[in-house]
């Protein structure tokens, strides 16, 4: 699919991009330095393909999180999740693991079977059922366990670059990101991405971009990617300017708006007139066309049209946010199970509706956190040996 002209950025670009070099992830040059954030249940091959189509193939697109134990056990669903479209290069897989040996095995499997060109490791998950076992964003508090995992991953990766993605720490009294960044450098990690929130914040409040600037100063040896609260291309330009980071990672802003990726690439790329700087504002008709395309790609990926349309249901509220849809059609869209049904419902709506101004800004998860649940005594000693049971890996849901 080519980018619909009406979805392309308007010709009134307002901002020149910050002066940046290309982002280097090992042998891969990423220009402009824009990365699609890994999002469990979202950034599968169809969604990555859609974002890539809007970016003209520029940028880096990370898979949804894959648990290392499920990968080494060749779990059926996991093998489906690591599928890349033939057009995807470089292929980025995000892994989540708590046991150094299993992480090493998973990375070796990726290398031996040529499953990806880049491995990212997730240390940002704030979900209580994960932190309760010491996993996710709780893990970097145990410096030696983090080091052991990174050593195994990098040691098993051969020429494949290994990057990490993390949060600031557990809470404001237990920040881990500067130590984790230093350990990452010492263990040969290629780049670090920081989501400027603690686990305690979940998705509440605002991301702390100052922390991204501090990390950049702290680990000048490797690229630092900034993440958190980029809702439009202008935000990405501003984050790079204000923090000095080497690239941006964008998640929720792309939910129901894959064309934002094209806008980001244009704004951070040349910044020439007509190449970005303001968010695209498609009419409903154009949005509906992207919705159909997304559902169709999901069906092709899953090998079953109905399953594709059912999987697409969760995206409907994001795509239709702010448009006048009506509760009956909204309900019917959330229950559609064929492409024909989806198309008919979308066509029943006013295609000429302009992009609703209030659809810009935060979308997706925004809930504030509660208390971070940790294993007993977890915070007693950051350097104590820690070995986690592998059920810290089960039922995780991202970062
Ligand atoms: C639905 C959803 C799923 C996510 N899954 C993952 C994941 O699998 N791995 C990960 O590192 N982060 C995950 N995250 C966190 C995002 O990658 C990102 O760090 C976070 O949303 C902040 O960036 P944003 O403000 O651009 O959304 C997820 C976030 C959302 C909303």
CSV table of C-alpha atoms and ligand atoms in Angstrom, one decimal:
chain,number,residue,atom,x,y,z
A,1,UNK,CA,0.0,0.0,0.0
A,2,UNK,CA,1.3,3.4,-0.8
A,3,UNK,CA,0.8,6.3,1.6
A,4,UNK,CA,-2.4,8.1,0.8
A,5,UNK,CA,-1.6,11.7,-0.1
A,6,UNK,CA,-4.2,12.9,2.3
A,7,UNK,CA,-2.4,11.0,5.1
A,8,UNK,CA,1.0,12.5,4.2
A,9,UNK,CA,2.2,15.3,6.4
A,10,UNK,CA,0.9,18.7,5.5
A,11,UNK,CA,3.1,21.2,3.6
A,12,UNK,CA,3.4,23.5,6.5
A,13,UNK,CA,6.3,21.9,8.4
A,14,UNK,CA,7.2,24.2,11.3
A,15,UNK,CA,10.3,22.8,12.8
A,16,UNK,CA,13.8,22.0,11.5
A,17,UNK,CA,15.0,18.7,13.0
A,18,UNK,CA,17.7,18.7,15.6
A,19,UNK,CA,21.2,18.1,14.3
A,20,UNK,CA,21.7,14.4,14.7
A,21,UNK,CA,23.8,11.7,13.2
A,22,UNK,CA,22.4,8.4,12.1
A,23,UNK,CA,21.7,6.0,14.9
A,24,UNK,CA,24.0,3.0,14.8
A,25,UNK,CA,22.7,-0.3,16.2
A,26,UNK,CA,25.7,-2.5,15.6
A,27,UNK,CA,26.0,-2.9,11.8
A,28,UNK,CA,22.6,-1.3,11.2
A,29,UNK,CA,22.3,2.3,10.4
A,30,UNK,CA,18.9,3.7,11.4
A,31,UNK,CA,18.0,7.0,9.7
A,32,UNK,CA,16.0,8.9,10.7
A,33,UNK,CA,16.5,7.6,14.3
A,34,UNK,CA,13.0,6.5,15.0
A,35,UNK,CA,12.1,3.2,16.6
A,36,UNK,CA,8.6,1.7,16.9
A,37,UNK,CA,8.4,0.6,20.6
A,38,UNK,CA,7.7,-3.0,21.3
A,39,UNK,CA,4.1,-3.5,22.4
A,40,UNK,CA,2.8,-6.8,23.4
A,41,UNK,CA,-0.3,-7.8,21.4
A,42,UNK,CA,0.3,-4.9,19.0
A,43,UNK,CA,3.6,-4.8,17.2
A,44,UNK,CA,3.3,-8.0,15.3
A,45,UNK,CA,4.3,-8.3,11.7
A,46,UNK,CA,1.0,-6.7,10.3
A,47,UNK,CA,1.3,-3.6,12.5
A,48,UNK,CA,5.0,-3.2,11.8
A,49,UNK,CA,4.3,-3.6,8.1
A,50,UNK,CA,1.7,-0.9,8.3
A,51,UNK,CA,4.0,1.5,10.1
A,52,UNK,CA,6.8,0.7,7.6
A,53,UNK,CA,4.5,1.5,4.7
A,54,UNK,CA,3.9,4.9,6.0
A,55,UNK,CA,7.6,5.5,6.8
A,56,UNK,CA,8.8,4.4,3.4
A,57,UNK,CA,10.8,1.6,5.1
A,58,UNK,CA,12.8,4.0,7.3
A,59,UNK,CA,13.2,3.5,11.0
A,60,UNK,CA,13.4,0.4,13.2
A,61,UNK,CA,10.5,-1.7,14.2
A,62,UNK,CA,10.7,-4.0,17.2
A,63,UNK,CA,8.6,-7.1,17.6
A,64,UNK,CA,6.3,-7.6,20.6
A,65,UNK,CA,8.0,-9.1,23.6
A,66,UNK,CA,8.9,-12.8,23.3
A,67,UNK,CA,9.6,-14.7,26.5
A,68,UNK,CA,12.9,-16.7,26.4
A,69,UNK,CA,11.6,-19.8,27.9
A,70,UNK,CA,8.7,-20.0,25.4
A,71,UNK,CA,11.1,-19.5,22.6
A,72,UNK,CA,13.5,-22.2,23.6
A,73,UNK,CA,10.6,-24.5,24.1
A,74,UNK,CA,9.3,-23.6,20.7
A,75,UNK,CA,5.9,-22.8,21.9
A,76,UNK,CA,3.5,-22.6,18.9
A,77,UNK,CA,2.2,-19.1,19.6
A,78,UNK,CA,5.7,-17.8,20.2
A,79,UNK,CA,6.9,-19.2,16.9
A,80,UNK,CA,4.0,-17.3,15.2
A,81,UNK,CA,5.0,-14.1,17.0
A,82,UNK,CA,8.6,-14.2,15.8
A,83,UNK,CA,7.4,-14.2,12.2
A,84,UNK,CA,8.8,-11.3,10.1
A,85,UNK,CA,7.5,-10.2,6.8
A,86,UNK,CA,9.9,-10.7,3.9
A,87,UNK,CA,10.1,-6.9,3.5
A,88,UNK,CA,11.3,-6.3,7.1
A,89,UNK,CA,15.0,-5.6,7.5
A,90,UNK,CA,16.6,-5.4,9.9
A,91,UNK,CA,14.5,-7.8,11.9
A,92,UNK,CA,14.3,-6.8,15.6
A,93,UNK,CA,13.2,-9.2,18.3
A,94,UNK,CA,12.5,-8.2,21.8
A,95,UNK,CA,13.2,-10.9,24.4
A,96,UNK,CA,12.1,-11.0,28.0
A,97,UNK,CA,13.9,-13.4,30.3
A,98,UNK,CA,14.9,-13.7,34.0
A,99,UNK,CA,17.4,-16.6,33.9
A,100,UNK,CA,20.8,-15.9,32.3
A,101,UNK,CA,21.2,-19.5,31.0
A,102,UNK,CA,17.7,-19.4,29.3
A,103,UNK,CA,18.4,-16.0,27.9
A,104,UNK,CA,21.7,-17.2,26.5
A,105,UNK,CA,20.0,-20.2,24.9
A,106,UNK,CA,17.3,-18.1,23.3
A,107,UNK,CA,19.8,-15.7,21.8
A,108,UNK,CA,21.9,-18.6,20.5
A,109,UNK,CA,18.8,-20.0,18.9
A,110,UNK,CA,18.1,-16.7,17.2
A,111,UNK,CA,21.7,-16.6,15.9
A,112,UNK,CA,21.9,-20.3,14.8
A,113,UNK,CA,18.5,-20.2,13.1
A,114,UNK,CA,18.8,-16.7,11.6
A,115,UNK,CA,15.6,-15.6,13.3
A,116,UNK,CA,16.5,-11.9,13.6
A,117,UNK,CA,19.2,-9.2,13.0
A,118,UNK,CA,19.0,-7.5,16.4
A,119,UNK,CA,17.9,-8.5,19.9
A,120,UNK,CA,16.4,-6.1,22.4
A,121,UNK,CA,16.0,-7.1,26.0
A,122,UNK,CA,13.0,-5.9,28.1
A,123,UNK,CA,13.6,-4.7,31.6
A,124,UNK,CA,10.7,-2.4,31.8
A,125,UNK,CA,7.5,-4.4,32.6
A,126,UNK,CA,5.7,-2.9,35.7
A,127,UNK,CA,2.9,-5.5,36.0
A,128,UNK,CA,2.5,-6.7,39.6
A,129,UNK,CA,2.4,-10.4,38.7
A,130,UNK,CA,5.9,-9.9,37.2
A,131,UNK,CA,7.5,-7.6,39.7
A,132,UNK,CA,6.2,-9.8,42.5
A,133,UNK,CA,8.6,-12.4,41.3
A,134,UNK,CA,11.5,-9.9,40.8
A,135,UNK,CA,11.1,-9.7,37.0
A,136,UNK,CA,10.5,-6.9,34.6
A,137,UNK,CA,11.3,-3.4,36.0
A,138,UNK,CA,12.2,-4.9,39.4
A,139,UNK,CA,15.1,-6.9,38.0
A,140,UNK,CA,17.7,-4.2,37.3
A,141,UNK,CA,17.7,-3.5,41.1
A,142,UNK,CA,19.7,-6.7,41.4
A,143,UNK,CA,22.8,-5.4,39.7
A,144,UNK,CA,24.6,-8.8,39.5
A,145,UNK,CA,21.6,-10.6,38.0
A,146,UNK,CA,21.2,-7.9,35.4
A,147,UNK,CA,24.9,-8.2,34.6
A,148,UNK,CA,24.7,-12.0,34.3
A,149,UNK,CA,21.8,-11.8,31.9
A,150,UNK,CA,23.5,-9.2,29.7
A,151,UNK,CA,26.8,-11.2,29.7
A,152,UNK,CA,25.0,-14.3,28.6
A,153,UNK,CA,23.0,-12.4,25.9
A,154,UNK,CA,26.0,-10.5,24.5
A,155,UNK,CA,28.2,-13.6,24.7
A,156,UNK,CA,25.7,-15.7,22.8
A,157,UNK,CA,24.9,-13.1,20.2
A,158,UNK,CA,27.9,-13.3,17.9
A,159,UNK,CA,27.7,-10.3,15.6
A,160,UNK,CA,24.1,-9.5,16.4
A,161,UNK,CA,23.7,-6.3,18.4
A,162,UNK,CA,22.0,-6.5,21.8
A,163,UNK,CA,20.2,-3.5,23.2
A,164,UNK,CA,18.2,-3.0,26.3
A,165,UNK,CA,15.0,-1.2,27.2
A,166,UNK,CA,14.3,-0.2,30.8
A,167,UNK,CA,12.4,2.2,33.1
A,168,UNK,CA,14.0,4.7,35.5
A,169,UNK,CA,13.7,2.2,38.4
A,170,UNK,CA,11.3,0.8,40.9
A,171,UNK,CA,10.2,4.1,42.4
A,172,UNK,CA,11.8,7.5,43.1
A,173,UNK,CA,13.7,6.1,46.1
A,174,UNK,CA,15.0,3.1,44.1
A,175,UNK,CA,16.3,4.4,40.8
A,176,UNK,CA,18.3,1.9,38.7
A,177,UNK,CA,18.7,3.4,35.3
A,178,UNK,CA,22.2,4.9,35.7
A,179,UNK,CA,23.7,1.8,37.2
A,180,UNK,CA,21.9,-0.3,34.6
A,181,UNK,CA,23.3,1.9,31.8
A,182,UNK,CA,26.8,1.6,33.1
A,183,UNK,CA,26.5,-2.2,33.5
A,184,UNK,CA,25.1,-2.3,29.9
A,185,UNK,CA,28.2,-0.5,28.6
A,186,UNK,CA,30.6,-2.8,30.6
A,187,UNK,CA,28.8,-5.9,29.2
A,188,UNK,CA,29.0,-4.9,25.6
A,189,UNK,CA,25.4,-3.8,25.0
A,190,UNK,CA,25.0,-1.7,21.8
A,191,UNK,CA,22.4,0.8,22.9
A,192,UNK,CA,20.0,1.6,25.7
A,193,UNK,CA,16.5,2.9,25.6
A,194,UNK,CA,14.9,4.6,28.6
A,195,UNK,CA,11.2,5.0,29.3
A,196,UNK,CA,11.2,8.0,31.6
A,197,UNK,CA,8.9,6.5,34.2
A,198,UNK,CA,9.4,4.3,37.3
A,199,UNK,CA,7.5,1.1,37.7
A,200,UNK,CA,5.5,2.8,40.4
A,201,UNK,CA,4.2,5.3,37.9
A,202,UNK,CA,3.0,2.6,35.4
A,203,UNK,CA,1.7,4.9,32.7
A,204,UNK,CA,0.5,7.8,34.9
A,205,UNK,CA,1.9,11.3,35.2
A,206,UNK,CA,4.4,12.4,32.6
A,207,UNK,CA,7.6,10.8,31.4
A,208,UNK,CA,10.7,12.4,32.9
A,209,UNK,CA,12.8,13.5,29.9
A,210,UNK,CA,15.5,14.9,32.2
A,211,UNK,CA,16.3,11.4,33.2
A,212,UNK,CA,17.0,10.6,29.5
A,213,UNK,CA,19.4,13.6,29.4
A,214,UNK,CA,21.1,12.3,32.5
A,215,UNK,CA,21.5,8.8,31.1
A,216,UNK,CA,22.9,10.3,27.9
A,217,UNK,CA,25.6,12.1,29.9
A,218,UNK,CA,26.2,9.0,32.0
A,219,UNK,CA,26.9,6.6,29.1
A,220,UNK,CA,28.4,8.6,26.3
A,221,UNK,CA,30.0,5.4,24.9
A,222,UNK,CA,26.7,4.1,23.4
A,223,UNK,CA,23.6,5.5,21.8
A,224,UNK,CA,20.8,6.4,24.2
A,225,UNK,CA,17.2,6.2,23.0
A,226,UNK,CA,14.5,8.3,24.6
A,227,UNK,CA,11.0,6.9,25.2
A,228,UNK,CA,7.8,8.2,26.8
A,229,UNK,CA,5.0,10.6,25.8
A,230,UNK,CA,5.8,11.3,22.2
A,231,UNK,CA,2.3,11.9,20.7
A,232,UNK,CA,3.3,13.8,17.6
A,233,UNK,CA,6.3,14.5,15.4
A,234,UNK,CA,6.9,17.8,17.2
A,235,UNK,CA,7.3,15.9,20.5
A,236,UNK,CA,10.0,13.7,19.0
A,237,UNK,CA,12.0,16.7,17.7
A,238,UNK,CA,11.6,18.3,21.1
A,239,UNK,CA,12.8,15.2,23.0
A,240,UNK,CA,15.9,15.0,20.9
A,241,UNK,CA,16.7,18.7,21.4
A,242,UNK,CA,16.0,18.7,25.1
A,243,UNK,CA,17.7,15.5,26.0
A,244,UNK,CA,20.5,15.1,23.4
A,245,UNK,CA,19.3,11.5,23.0
A,246,UNK,CA,20.4,9.6,19.8
A,247,UNK,CA,17.0,8.5,18.8
A,248,UNK,CA,13.4,8.1,19.9
A,249,UNK,CA,11.2,5.1,20.7
A,250,UNK,CA,7.5,5.7,20.1
A,251,UNK,CA,4.7,3.4,21.4
A,252,UNK,CA,1.2,4.5,22.3
A,253,UNK,CA,1.2,7.5,19.9
A,254,UNK,CA,1.1,5.0,17.0
A,255,UNK,CA,-1.9,3.1,18.4
A,256,UNK,CA,-4.7,3.6,15.8
A,257,UNK,CA,-2.4,6.0,14.0
A,258,UNK,CA,0.3,4.0,12.2
A,259,UNK,CA,0.7,7.0,9.8
A,260,UNK,CA,2.3,8.9,12.7
A,261,UNK,CA,5.4,6.9,12.0
A,262,UNK,CA,5.7,8.5,8.6
A,263,UNK,CA,5.3,11.9,10.1
A,264,UNK,CA,8.0,11.1,12.7
A,265,UNK,CA,10.4,10.0,10.0
A,266,UNK,CA,9.8,13.1,8.0
A,267,UNK,CA,10.2,15.5,10.9
A,268,UNK,CA,13.4,13.9,12.1
A,269,UNK,CA,14.8,13.2,8.7
A,270,UNK,CA,15.2,16.3,6.5
A,271,UNK,CA,12.7,18.7,8.0
A,272,UNK,CA,12.5,20.3,4.5
A,273,UNK,CA,9.3,22.2,3.8
A,274,UNK,CA,6.5,19.7,3.2
A,275,UNK,CA,8.3,17.0,5.1
A,276,UNK,CA,6.7,16.9,8.5
A,277,UNK,CA,6.7,18.9,11.7
A,278,UNK,CA,2.9,18.8,12.2
A,279,UNK,CA,0.7,15.8,12.9
A,280,UNK,CA,-1.2,14.4,9.9
A,281,UNK,CA,-4.9,14.9,10.0
A,282,UNK,CA,-6.7,12.4,7.9
A,283,UNK,CA,-10.5,12.4,7.4
A,284,UNK,CA,-12.5,9.4,8.5
A,285,UNK,CA,-12.6,7.9,5.1
A,286,UNK,CA,-8.8,7.6,5.0
A,287,UNK,CA,-8.7,6.2,8.5
A,288,UNK,CA,-11.3,3.6,7.6
A,289,UNK,CA,-9.1,2.5,4.6
A,290,UNK,CA,-6.2,2.0,7.0
A,291,UNK,CA,-8.4,0.0,9.4
A,292,UNK,CA,-9.5,-2.3,6.6
A,293,UNK,CA,-5.9,-2.8,5.6
A,294,UNK,CA,-4.8,-3.5,9.2
A,295,UNK,CA,-7.5,-6.1,9.7
A,296,UNK,CA,-6.7,-7.7,6.3
A,297,UNK,CA,-3.0,-8.0,7.2
A,298,UNK,CA,-3.8,-9.6,10.5
A,299,UNK,CA,-6.0,-12.2,8.7
A,300,UNK,CA,-3.2,-13.0,6.3
A,301,UNK,CA,-0.7,-13.3,9.1
A,302,UNK,CA,-3.0,-15.5,11.2
A,303,UNK,CA,-4.0,-17.5,8.1
A,304,UNK,CA,-7.7,-16.9,8.8
A,305,UNK,CA,-9.7,-13.8,7.9
A,306,UNK,CA,-12.1,-14.1,10.9
A,307,UNK,CA,-9.3,-14.5,13.4
A,308,UNK,CA,-7.7,-11.4,11.9
A,309,UNK,CA,-10.9,-9.3,12.2
A,310,UNK,CA,-11.4,-10.6,15.8
A,311,UNK,CA,-7.8,-9.6,16.7
A,312,UNK,CA,-8.3,-6.2,15.1
A,313,UNK,CA,-11.2,-5.4,17.4
A,314,UNK,CA,-8.9,-4.1,20.1
A,315,UNK,CA,-7.6,-1.5,17.7
A,316,UNK,CA,-11.1,-0.1,16.8
A,317,UNK,CA,-11.4,2.3,19.8
A,318,UNK,CA,-7.9,3.8,19.0
A,319,UNK,CA,-8.7,4.3,15.3
A,320,UNK,CA,-12.1,5.8,15.9
A,321,UNK,CA,-11.2,7.9,18.9
A,322,UNK,CA,-12.9,11.3,18.7
A,323,UNK,CA,-14.8,10.5,15.4
A,324,UNK,CA,-18.6,10.5,15.5
A,325,UNK,CA,-19.4,6.8,15.3
A,326,UNK,CA,-22.4,6.3,17.5
A,327,UNK,CA,-22.7,3.6,20.2
A,328,UNK,CA,-24.5,1.1,18.0
A,329,UNK,CA,-21.9,1.0,15.3
A,330,UNK,CA,-19.1,1.2,17.9
A,331,UNK,CA,-20.6,-1.9,19.5
A,332,UNK,CA,-21.1,-3.7,16.2
A,333,UNK,CA,-17.5,-2.9,15.2
A,334,UNK,CA,-16.2,-4.4,18.4
A,335,UNK,CA,-18.1,-7.6,17.4
A,336,UNK,CA,-17.3,-7.8,13.7
A,337,UNK,CA,-15.9,-11.1,12.5
A,338,UNK,CA,-15.5,-10.7,8.7
A,339,UNK,CA,-13.8,-8.1,6.5
A,340,UNK,CA,-17.1,-7.6,4.6
A,341,UNK,CA,-18.9,-6.9,7.9
A,342,UNK,CA,-16.1,-4.5,9.0
A,343,UNK,CA,-16.2,-2.7,5.6
A,344,UNK,CA,-20.0,-2.4,5.7
A,345,UNK,CA,-20.0,-0.8,9.1
A,346,UNK,CA,-17.2,1.6,8.3
A,347,UNK,CA,-18.9,2.6,5.1
A,348,UNK,CA,-22.1,3.4,7.0
A,349,UNK,CA,-20.3,6.3,8.7
A,350,UNK,CA,-19.7,9.8,7.4
A,351,UNK,CA,-16.4,9.4,5.5
A,352,UNK,CA,-15.9,13.2,5.3
A,353,UNK,CA,-15.5,13.7,9.0
A,354,UNK,CA,-12.4,15.7,9.7
A,355,UNK,CA,-9.7,14.5,12.0
A,356,UNK,CA,-10.9,15.4,15.5
A,357,UNK,CA,-8.5,17.8,17.2
A,358,UNK,CA,-9.0,16.1,20.6
A,359,UNK,CA,-7.8,12.8,19.1
A,360,UNK,CA,-4.3,14.1,19.3
A,361,UNK,CA,-2.5,13.7,22.7
A,362,UNK,CA,-2.4,10.8,25.0
A,363,UNK,CA,-4.0,7.5,24.0
A,364,UNK,CA,-3.7,3.9,25.1
A,365,UNK,CA,-2.7,3.0,28.6
A,366,UNK,CA,-2.6,6.1,30.9
A,367,UNK,CA,-3.4,4.6,34.3
A,368,UNK,CA,-1.3,5.6,37.2
A,369,UNK,CA,0.5,2.9,39.2
A,370,UNK,CA,-0.2,1.5,42.6
A,371,UNK,CA,2.4,0.2,45.0
A,372,UNK,CA,5.1,-1.9,43.3
A,373,UNK,CA,4.8,-5.5,44.6
A,374,UNK,CA,8.2,-7.1,45.1
A,375,UNK,CA,9.6,-10.4,46.5
A,376,UNK,CA,10.2,-10.3,50.3
A,377,UNK,CA,13.5,-8.5,51.1
A,378,UNK,CA,14.1,-7.6,47.4
A,379,UNK,CA,15.3,-4.1,48.3
A,380,UNK,CA,17.6,-5.2,51.2
A,381,UNK,CA,20.7,-5.5,49.1
A,382,UNK,CA,21.1,-4.5,45.4
A,383,UNK,CA,24.2,-6.6,45.1
A,384,UNK,CA,23.0,-9.8,46.7
A,385,UNK,CA,22.8,-12.8,44.4
A,386,UNK,CA,19.3,-13.4,43.1
A,387,UNK,CA,18.0,-16.2,41.1
A,388,UNK,CA,14.4,-16.0,39.9
A,389,UNK,CA,12.0,-18.8,39.3
A,390,UNK,CA,11.0,-18.9,35.7
A,391,UNK,CA,7.4,-18.2,36.5
A,392,UNK,CA,8.6,-14.6,36.7
A,393,UNK,CA,8.4,-15.0,32.9
A,394,UNK,CA,4.9,-16.4,32.5
A,395,UNK,CA,1.9,-14.3,31.6
A,396,UNK,CA,3.9,-11.1,31.1
A,397,UNK,CA,2.3,-8.2,29.3
A,398,UNK,CA,4.9,-5.9,28.1
A,399,UNK,CA,6.5,-2.8,29.5
B,1,LIG,C1,-0.1,-2.2,25.0
B,1,LIG,C2,1.3,-2.0,25.4
B,1,LIG,C3,2.2,-3.1,25.3
B,1,LIG,C4,3.5,-2.9,25.7
B,1,LIG,N1,4.3,-4.0,25.6
B,1,LIG,C5,5.7,-3.8,25.7
B,1,LIG,C6,6.6,-4.8,25.5
B,1,LIG,O1,6.2,-5.9,25.1
B,1,LIG,N2,7.9,-4.6,25.7
B,1,LIG,C7,8.4,-3.4,26.2
B,1,LIG,O2,9.6,-3.2,26.4
B,1,LIG,N3,7.5,-2.4,26.4
B,1,LIG,C8,6.2,-2.5,26.2
B,1,LIG,N4,5.3,-1.5,26.4
B,1,LIG,C9,5.9,-0.2,26.7
B,1,LIG,C10,6.2,0.6,25.5
B,1,LIG,O3,7.2,0.0,24.7
B,1,LIG,C11,6.7,2.0,25.9
B,1,LIG,O4,7.9,1.9,26.6
B,1,LIG,C12,5.7,2.8,26.7
B,1,LIG,O5,4.4,2.7,26.1
B,1,LIG,C13,6.1,4.3,26.8
B,1,LIG,O6,6.2,4.9,25.5
B,1,LIG,P1,5.0,5.7,24.8
B,1,LIG,O7,4.8,6.9,25.7
B,1,LIG,O8,5.6,6.2,23.5
B,1,LIG,O9,3.9,4.8,24.7
B,1,LIG,C14,4.0,-1.6,26.1
B,1,LIG,C15,3.1,-0.6,26.2
B,1,LIG,C16,1.8,-0.7,25.8
B,1,LIG,C17,0.9,0.5,25.9
